[in-house]
GROMACS .gro file of C-alpha atoms in nm:
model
  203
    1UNK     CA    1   9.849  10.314  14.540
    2UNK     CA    2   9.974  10.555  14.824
    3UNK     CA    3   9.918  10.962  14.770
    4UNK     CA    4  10.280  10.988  14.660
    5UNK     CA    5  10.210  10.798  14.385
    6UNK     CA    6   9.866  10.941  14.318
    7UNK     CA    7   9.996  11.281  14.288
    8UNK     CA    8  10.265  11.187  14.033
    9UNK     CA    9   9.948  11.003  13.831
   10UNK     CA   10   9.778  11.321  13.867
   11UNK     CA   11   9.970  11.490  13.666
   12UNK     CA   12  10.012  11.235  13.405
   13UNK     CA   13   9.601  11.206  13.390
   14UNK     CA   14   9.632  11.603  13.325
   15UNK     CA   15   9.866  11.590  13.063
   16UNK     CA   16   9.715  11.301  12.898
   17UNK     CA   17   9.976  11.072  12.931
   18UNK     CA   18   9.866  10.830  13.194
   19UNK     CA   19   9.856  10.448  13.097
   20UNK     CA   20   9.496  10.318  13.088
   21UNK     CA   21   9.573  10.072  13.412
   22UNK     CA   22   9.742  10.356  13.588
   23UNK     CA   23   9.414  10.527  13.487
   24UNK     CA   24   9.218  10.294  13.642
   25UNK     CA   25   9.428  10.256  13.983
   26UNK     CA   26   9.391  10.645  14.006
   27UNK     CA   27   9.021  10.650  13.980
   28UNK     CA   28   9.006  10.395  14.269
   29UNK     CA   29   9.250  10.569  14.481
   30UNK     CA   30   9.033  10.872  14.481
   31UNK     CA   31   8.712  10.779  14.522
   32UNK     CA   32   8.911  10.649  14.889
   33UNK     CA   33   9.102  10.948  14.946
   34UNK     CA   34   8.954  11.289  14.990
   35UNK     CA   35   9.289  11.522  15.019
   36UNK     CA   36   9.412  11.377  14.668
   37UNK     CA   37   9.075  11.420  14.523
   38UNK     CA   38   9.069  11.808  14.642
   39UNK     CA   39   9.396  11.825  14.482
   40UNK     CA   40   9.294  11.643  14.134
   41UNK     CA   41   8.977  11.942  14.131
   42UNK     CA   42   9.199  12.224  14.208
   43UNK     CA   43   9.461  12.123  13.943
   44UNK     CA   44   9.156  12.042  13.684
   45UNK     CA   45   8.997  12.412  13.791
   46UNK     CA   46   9.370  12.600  13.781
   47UNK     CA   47   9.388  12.444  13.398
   48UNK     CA   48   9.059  12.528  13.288
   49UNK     CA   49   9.124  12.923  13.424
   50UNK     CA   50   9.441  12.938  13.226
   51UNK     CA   51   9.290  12.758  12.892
   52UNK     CA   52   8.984  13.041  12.944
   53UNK     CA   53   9.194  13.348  12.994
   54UNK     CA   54   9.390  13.213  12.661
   55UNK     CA   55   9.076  13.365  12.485
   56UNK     CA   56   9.086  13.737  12.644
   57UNK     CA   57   9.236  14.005  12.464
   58UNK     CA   58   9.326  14.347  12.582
   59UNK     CA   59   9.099  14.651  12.462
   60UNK     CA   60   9.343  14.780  12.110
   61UNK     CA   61   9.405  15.146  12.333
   62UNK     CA   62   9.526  14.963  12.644
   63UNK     CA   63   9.872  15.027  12.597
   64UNK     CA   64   9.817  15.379  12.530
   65UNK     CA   65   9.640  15.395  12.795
   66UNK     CA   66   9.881  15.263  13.048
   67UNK     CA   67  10.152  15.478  12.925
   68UNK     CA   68   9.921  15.773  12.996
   69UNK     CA   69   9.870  15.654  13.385
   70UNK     CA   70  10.260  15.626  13.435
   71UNK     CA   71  10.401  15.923  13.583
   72UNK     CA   72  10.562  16.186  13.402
   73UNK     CA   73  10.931  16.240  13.400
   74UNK     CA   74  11.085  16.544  13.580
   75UNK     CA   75  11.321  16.727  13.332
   76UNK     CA   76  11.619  16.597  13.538
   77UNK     CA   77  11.543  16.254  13.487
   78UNK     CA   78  11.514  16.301  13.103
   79UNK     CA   79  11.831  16.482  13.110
   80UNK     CA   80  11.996  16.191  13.367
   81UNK     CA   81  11.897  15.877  13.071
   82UNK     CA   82  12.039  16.164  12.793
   83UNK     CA   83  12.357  16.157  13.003
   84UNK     CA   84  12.353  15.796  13.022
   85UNK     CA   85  12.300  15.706  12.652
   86UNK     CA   86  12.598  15.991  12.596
   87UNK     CA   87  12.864  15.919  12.820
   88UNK     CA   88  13.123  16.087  12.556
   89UNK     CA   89  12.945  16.367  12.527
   90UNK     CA   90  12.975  16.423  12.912
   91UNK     CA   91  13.283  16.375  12.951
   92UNK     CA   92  13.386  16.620  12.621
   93UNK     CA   93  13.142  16.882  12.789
   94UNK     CA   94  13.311  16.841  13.119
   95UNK     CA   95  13.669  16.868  12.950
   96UNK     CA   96  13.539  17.245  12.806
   97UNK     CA   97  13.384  17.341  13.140
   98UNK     CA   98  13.713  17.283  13.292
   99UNK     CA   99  13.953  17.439  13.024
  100UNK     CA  100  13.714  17.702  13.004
  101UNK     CA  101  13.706  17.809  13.353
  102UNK     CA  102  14.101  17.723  13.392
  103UNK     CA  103  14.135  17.984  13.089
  104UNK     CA  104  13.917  18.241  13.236
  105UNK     CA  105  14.165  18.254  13.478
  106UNK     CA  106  14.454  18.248  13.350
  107UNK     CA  107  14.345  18.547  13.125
  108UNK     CA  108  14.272  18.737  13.419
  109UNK     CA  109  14.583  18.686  13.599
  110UNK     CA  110  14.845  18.649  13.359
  111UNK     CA  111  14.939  19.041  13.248
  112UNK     CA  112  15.353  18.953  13.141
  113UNK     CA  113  15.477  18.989  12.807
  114UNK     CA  114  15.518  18.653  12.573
  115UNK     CA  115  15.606  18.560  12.245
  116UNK     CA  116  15.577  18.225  12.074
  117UNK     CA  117  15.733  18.183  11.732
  118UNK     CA  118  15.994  17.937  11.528
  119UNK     CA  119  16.216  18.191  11.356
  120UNK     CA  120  16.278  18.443  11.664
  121UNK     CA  121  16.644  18.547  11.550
  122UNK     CA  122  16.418  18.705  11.267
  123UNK     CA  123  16.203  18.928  11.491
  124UNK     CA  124  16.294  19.275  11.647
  125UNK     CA  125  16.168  19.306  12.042
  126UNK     CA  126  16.092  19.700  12.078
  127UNK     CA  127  16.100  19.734  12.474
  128UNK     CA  128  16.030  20.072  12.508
  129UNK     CA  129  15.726  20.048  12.226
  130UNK     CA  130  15.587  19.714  12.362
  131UNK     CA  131  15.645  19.630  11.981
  132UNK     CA  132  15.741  19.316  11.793
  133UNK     CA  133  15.864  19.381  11.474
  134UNK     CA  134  15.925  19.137  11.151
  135UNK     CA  135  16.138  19.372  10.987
  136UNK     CA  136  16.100  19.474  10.578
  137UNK     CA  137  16.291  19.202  10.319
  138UNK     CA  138  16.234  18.939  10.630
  139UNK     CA  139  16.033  18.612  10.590
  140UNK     CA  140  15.931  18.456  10.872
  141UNK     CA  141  15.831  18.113  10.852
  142UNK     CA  142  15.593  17.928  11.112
  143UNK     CA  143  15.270  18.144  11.364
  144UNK     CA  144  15.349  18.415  11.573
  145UNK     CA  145  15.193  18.423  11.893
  146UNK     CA  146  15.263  18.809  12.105
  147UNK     CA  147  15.027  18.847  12.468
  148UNK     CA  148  15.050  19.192  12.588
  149UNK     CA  149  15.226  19.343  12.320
  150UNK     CA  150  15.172  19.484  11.949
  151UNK     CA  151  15.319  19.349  11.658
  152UNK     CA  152  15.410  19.573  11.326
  153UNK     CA  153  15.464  19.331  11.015
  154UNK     CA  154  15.706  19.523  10.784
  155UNK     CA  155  15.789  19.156  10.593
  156UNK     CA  156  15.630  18.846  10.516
  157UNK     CA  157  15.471  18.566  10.786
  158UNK     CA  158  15.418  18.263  10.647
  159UNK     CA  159  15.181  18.134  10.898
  160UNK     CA  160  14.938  18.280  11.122
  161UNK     CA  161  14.964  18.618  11.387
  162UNK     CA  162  14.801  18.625  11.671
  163UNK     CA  163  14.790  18.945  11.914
  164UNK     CA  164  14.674  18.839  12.260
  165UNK     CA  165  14.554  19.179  12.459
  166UNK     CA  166  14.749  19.351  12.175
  167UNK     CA  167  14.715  19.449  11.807
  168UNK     CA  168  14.858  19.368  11.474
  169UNK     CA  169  14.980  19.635  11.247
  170UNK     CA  170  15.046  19.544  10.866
  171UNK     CA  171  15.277  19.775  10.697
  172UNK     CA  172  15.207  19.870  10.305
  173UNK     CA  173  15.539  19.587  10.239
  174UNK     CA  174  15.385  19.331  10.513
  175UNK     CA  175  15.202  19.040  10.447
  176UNK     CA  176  15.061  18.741  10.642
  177UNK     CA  177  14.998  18.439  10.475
  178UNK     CA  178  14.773  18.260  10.673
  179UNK     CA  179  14.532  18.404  10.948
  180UNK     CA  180  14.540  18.768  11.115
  181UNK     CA  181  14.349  18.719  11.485
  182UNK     CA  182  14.376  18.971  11.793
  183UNK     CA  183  14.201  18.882  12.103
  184UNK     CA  184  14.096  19.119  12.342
  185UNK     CA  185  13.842  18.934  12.573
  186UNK     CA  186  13.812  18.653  12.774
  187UNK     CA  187  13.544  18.447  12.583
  188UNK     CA  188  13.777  18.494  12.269
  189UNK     CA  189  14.053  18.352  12.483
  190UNK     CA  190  13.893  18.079  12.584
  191UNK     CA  191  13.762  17.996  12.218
  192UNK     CA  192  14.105  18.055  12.088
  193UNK     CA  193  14.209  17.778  12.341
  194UNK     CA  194  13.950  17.532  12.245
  195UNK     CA  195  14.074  17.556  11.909
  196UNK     CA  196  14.426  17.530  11.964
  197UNK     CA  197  14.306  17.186  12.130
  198UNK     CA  198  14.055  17.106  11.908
  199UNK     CA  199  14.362  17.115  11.610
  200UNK     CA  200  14.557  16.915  11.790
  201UNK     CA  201  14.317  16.638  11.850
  202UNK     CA  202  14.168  16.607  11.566
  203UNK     CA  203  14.440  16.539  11.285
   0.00000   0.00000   0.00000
């Protein structure tokens, strides 16, 4: 029996599944060969560690314990794995950040007179009085959106009014169906804006 051969037996002795002649060639070979019989003690030692160690158990507050050594988390790291387990709530904060500051702007800059509305052959435009008027006996159907003007319902809106940097007046024969909202800053801008979206995408 060469080493080769002696280290497959070895293994076969360790695991119990060596042949009883095989046995007995293996015993000869290493009471002639020293390196093989090093190796058969070193396996036999490595086996007996593990099979020991099998019987050890860790103290019952050990993992408490180890979780107390780790290092603590900086507030931007908890805030980074938030992030990361709420990718859609990034990206919807990001969305507002941007419309919000887009807004701001446009609030700031934009100073011309508009109106939004379905019926506008029903409205009156008073120029000179920076006035829109929905006139007595006149039913407007749809919203009414004025910036930088006042509106004076005389009639009926069936929808909502909405006075941007401007005011609503509601004669004794008006009346507005649905909601009556002037908006005179900014922030209200903005949030009137996020709405308006905020309808739109969600049905």
């Amino acid at each position: 029996m060469n080493c080769e051969q002696a280290a497959r037996q070895i293994h076969d002795y360790l695991d119990e599944v060596i042949s009883q002649h095989d046995e007995q060639e293996l015993k000869k070979h290493l009471l002639q060969c020293m390196d093989c019989k090093r190796r058969f003690h070193s396996l036999q030692q490595t086996i007996a560690i593990v099979q020991s160690a099998s019987h050890i158990y860790a103290p019952h507050d050990f993992t408490d314990r180890v979780l107390a050594a780790l290092p603590k988390e900086t507030a931007m790291q908890l805030w980074k794995k938030r992030l990361q387990r709420h990718p859609f709530l990034v990206a919807a904060s990001l969305f507002v950040l941007m419309m919000a500051g887009s807004t701001t702007a446009y609030w700031y800059e934009d100073n011309q007179f508009q109106l939004s509305a379905e019926q506008m052959q029903k409205l009156e435009i008073d120029n000179a009085g920076n006035n829109i008027i929905v006139p007595a006996n006149s039913v407007v159907s749809g919203d009414i959106v004025v910036r930088n003007a006042d509106i004076t319902v005389e009639g009926q809106v069936q929808g909502n009014v909405v006075a941007i940097d401007g005011r609503i007046y509601l004669a004794s024969t008006g009346q507005i169906t649905g909601e009556r909202e002037e908006i005179h800053q900014a922030v209200e801008w903005v949030w009137y804006n996020l709405k308006k979206v905020a309808y739109q995408i969600i049905p």
